[in-house]
PDB file of C-alpha atoms in Angstrom:
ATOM      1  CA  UNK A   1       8.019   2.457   0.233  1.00 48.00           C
ATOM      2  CA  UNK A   2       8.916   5.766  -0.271  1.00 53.00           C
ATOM      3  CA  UNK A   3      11.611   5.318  -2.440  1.00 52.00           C
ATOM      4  CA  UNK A   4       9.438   3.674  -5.077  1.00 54.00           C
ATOM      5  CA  UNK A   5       7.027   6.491  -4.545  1.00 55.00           C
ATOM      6  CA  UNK A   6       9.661   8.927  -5.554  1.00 59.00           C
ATOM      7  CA  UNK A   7      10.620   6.773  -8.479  1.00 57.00           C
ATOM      8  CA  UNK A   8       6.887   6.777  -9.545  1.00 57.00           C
ATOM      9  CA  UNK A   9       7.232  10.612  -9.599  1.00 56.00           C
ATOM     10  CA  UNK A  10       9.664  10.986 -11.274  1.00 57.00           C
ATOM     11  CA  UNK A  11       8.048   8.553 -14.337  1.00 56.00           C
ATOM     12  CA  UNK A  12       5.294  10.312 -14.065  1.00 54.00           C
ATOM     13  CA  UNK A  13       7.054  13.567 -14.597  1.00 49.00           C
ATOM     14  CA  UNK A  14       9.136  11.863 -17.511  1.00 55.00           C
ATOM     15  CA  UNK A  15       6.624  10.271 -19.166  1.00 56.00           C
ATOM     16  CA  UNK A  16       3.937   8.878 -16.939  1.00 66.00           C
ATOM     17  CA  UNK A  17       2.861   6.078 -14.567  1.00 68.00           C
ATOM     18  CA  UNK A  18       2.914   2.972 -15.578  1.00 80.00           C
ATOM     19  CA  UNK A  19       1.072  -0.662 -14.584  1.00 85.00           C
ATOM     20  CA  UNK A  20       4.781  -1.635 -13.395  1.00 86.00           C
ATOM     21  CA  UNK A  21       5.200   1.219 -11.491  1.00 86.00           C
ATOM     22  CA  UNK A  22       1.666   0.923  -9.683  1.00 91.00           C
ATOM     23  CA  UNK A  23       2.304  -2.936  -9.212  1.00 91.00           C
ATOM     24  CA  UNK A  24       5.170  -2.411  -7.412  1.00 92.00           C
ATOM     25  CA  UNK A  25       3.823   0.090  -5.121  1.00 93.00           C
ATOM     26  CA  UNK A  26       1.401  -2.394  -4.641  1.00 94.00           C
ATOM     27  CA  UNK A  27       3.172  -5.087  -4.112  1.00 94.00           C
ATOM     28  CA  UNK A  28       5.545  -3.249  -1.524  1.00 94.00           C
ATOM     29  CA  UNK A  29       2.522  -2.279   0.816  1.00 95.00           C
ATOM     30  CA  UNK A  30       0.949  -5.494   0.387  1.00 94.00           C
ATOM     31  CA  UNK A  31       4.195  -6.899   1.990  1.00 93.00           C
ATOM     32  CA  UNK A  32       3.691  -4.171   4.633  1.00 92.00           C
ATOM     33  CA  UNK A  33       0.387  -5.720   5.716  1.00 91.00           C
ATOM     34  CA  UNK A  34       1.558  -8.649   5.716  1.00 91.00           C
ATOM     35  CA  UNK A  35       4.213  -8.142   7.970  1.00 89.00           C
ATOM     36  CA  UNK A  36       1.933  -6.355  10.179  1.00 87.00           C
ATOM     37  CA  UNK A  37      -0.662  -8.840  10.196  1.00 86.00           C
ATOM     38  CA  UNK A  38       1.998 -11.350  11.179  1.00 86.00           C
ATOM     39  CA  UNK A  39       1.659  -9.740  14.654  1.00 80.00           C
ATOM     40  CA  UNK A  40      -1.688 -10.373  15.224  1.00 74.00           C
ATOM     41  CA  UNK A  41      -1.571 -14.118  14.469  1.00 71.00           C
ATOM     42  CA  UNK A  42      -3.862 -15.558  16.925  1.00 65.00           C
ATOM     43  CA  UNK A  43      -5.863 -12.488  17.859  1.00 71.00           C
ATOM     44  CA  UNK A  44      -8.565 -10.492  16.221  1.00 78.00           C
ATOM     45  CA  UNK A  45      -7.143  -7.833  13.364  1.00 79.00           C
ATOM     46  CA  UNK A  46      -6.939  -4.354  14.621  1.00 84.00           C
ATOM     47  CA  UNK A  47      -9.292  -2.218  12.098  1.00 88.00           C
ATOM     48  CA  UNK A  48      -6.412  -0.535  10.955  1.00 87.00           C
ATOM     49  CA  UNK A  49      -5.507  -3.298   9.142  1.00 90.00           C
ATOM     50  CA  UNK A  50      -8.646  -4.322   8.115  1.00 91.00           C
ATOM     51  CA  UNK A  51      -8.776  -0.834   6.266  1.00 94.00           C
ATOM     52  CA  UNK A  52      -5.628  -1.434   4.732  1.00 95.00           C
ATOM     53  CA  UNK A  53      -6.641  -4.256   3.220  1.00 94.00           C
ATOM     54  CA  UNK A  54      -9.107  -2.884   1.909  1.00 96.00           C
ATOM     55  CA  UNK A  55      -6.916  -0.203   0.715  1.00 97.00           C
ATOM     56  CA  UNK A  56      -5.144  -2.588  -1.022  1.00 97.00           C
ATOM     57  CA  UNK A  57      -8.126  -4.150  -2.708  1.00 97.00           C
ATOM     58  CA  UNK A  58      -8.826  -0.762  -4.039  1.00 98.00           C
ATOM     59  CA  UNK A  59      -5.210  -0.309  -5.209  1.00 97.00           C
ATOM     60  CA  UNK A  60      -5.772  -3.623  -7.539  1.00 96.00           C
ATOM     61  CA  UNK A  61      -8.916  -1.916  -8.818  1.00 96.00           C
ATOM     62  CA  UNK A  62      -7.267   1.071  -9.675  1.00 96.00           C
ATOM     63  CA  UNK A  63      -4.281  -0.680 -10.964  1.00 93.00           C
ATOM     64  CA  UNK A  64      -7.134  -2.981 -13.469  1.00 93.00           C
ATOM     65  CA  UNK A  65      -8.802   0.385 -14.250  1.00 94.00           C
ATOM     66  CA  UNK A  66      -5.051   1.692 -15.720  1.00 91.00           C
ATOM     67  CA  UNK A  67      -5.389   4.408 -12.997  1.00 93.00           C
ATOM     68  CA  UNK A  68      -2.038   4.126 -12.246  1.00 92.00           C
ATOM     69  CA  UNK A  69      -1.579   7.396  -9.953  1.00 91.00           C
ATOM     70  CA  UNK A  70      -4.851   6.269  -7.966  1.00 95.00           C
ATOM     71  CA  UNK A  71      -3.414   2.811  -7.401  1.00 95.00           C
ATOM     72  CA  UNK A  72       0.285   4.288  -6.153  1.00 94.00           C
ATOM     73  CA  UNK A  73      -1.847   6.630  -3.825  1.00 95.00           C
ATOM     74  CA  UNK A  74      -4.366   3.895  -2.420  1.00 97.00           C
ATOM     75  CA  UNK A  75      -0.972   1.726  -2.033  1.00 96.00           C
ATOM     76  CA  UNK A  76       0.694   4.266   0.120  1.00 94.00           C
ATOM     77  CA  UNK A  77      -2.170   4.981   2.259  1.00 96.00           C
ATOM     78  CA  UNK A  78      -2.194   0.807   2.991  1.00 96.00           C
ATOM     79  CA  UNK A  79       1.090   0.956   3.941  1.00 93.00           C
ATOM     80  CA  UNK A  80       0.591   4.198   5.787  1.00 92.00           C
ATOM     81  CA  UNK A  81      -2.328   2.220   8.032  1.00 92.00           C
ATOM     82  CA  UNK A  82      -0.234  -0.728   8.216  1.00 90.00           C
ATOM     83  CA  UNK A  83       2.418   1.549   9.759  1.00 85.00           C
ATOM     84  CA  UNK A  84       0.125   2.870  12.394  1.00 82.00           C
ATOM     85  CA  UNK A  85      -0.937  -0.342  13.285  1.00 76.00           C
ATOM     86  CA  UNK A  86       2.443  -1.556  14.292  1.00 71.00           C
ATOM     87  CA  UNK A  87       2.930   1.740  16.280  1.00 70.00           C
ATOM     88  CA  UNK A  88      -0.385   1.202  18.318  1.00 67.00           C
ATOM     89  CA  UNK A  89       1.119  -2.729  19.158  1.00 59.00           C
ATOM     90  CA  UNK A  90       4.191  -1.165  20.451  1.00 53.00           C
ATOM     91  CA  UNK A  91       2.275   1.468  23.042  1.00 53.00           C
TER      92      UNK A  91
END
């Protein structure tokens, strides 16, 4: 994830965010949950990722609203909660 972050960046220093650059960020965290989720097959979801979930719905938003930046940040945070929620499953 935090390669494509510094890729986004960088565009947006060259030239700007774009809906490809966002989607991917997207995409990437949404993967994240996933994967995290996967863990928690047969038990109730930890409400860290419920949140980012809902992170990631507002990452589409953003991403429909062409608020690119907004949609990279709201996809990092998801996979940022994601992250903690594996860490708490390995305590």
């Amino acid at each position: 994830m935090g390669v494509v972050l510094t890729v986004a960046t960088i565009a947006a220093i060259r030239g700007g965010l774009t809906s490809r650059h966002a989607m991917t960020a997207i995409r990437l965290a949404q993967g994240e949950v996933i994967a995290a989720r996967s863990a928690h097959p047969d038990t109730m979801m930890p409400q860290a990722l419920q949140d980012a979930e809902a992170m990631i719905s507002t990452a589409y938003e953003a991403l429909e609203a062409r608020r690119y930046e907004e949609a990279i940040a709201a996809a990092r945070k998801a996979s940022q909660m994601s992250h903690g929620a594996l860490k708490q499953d390995l305590r």
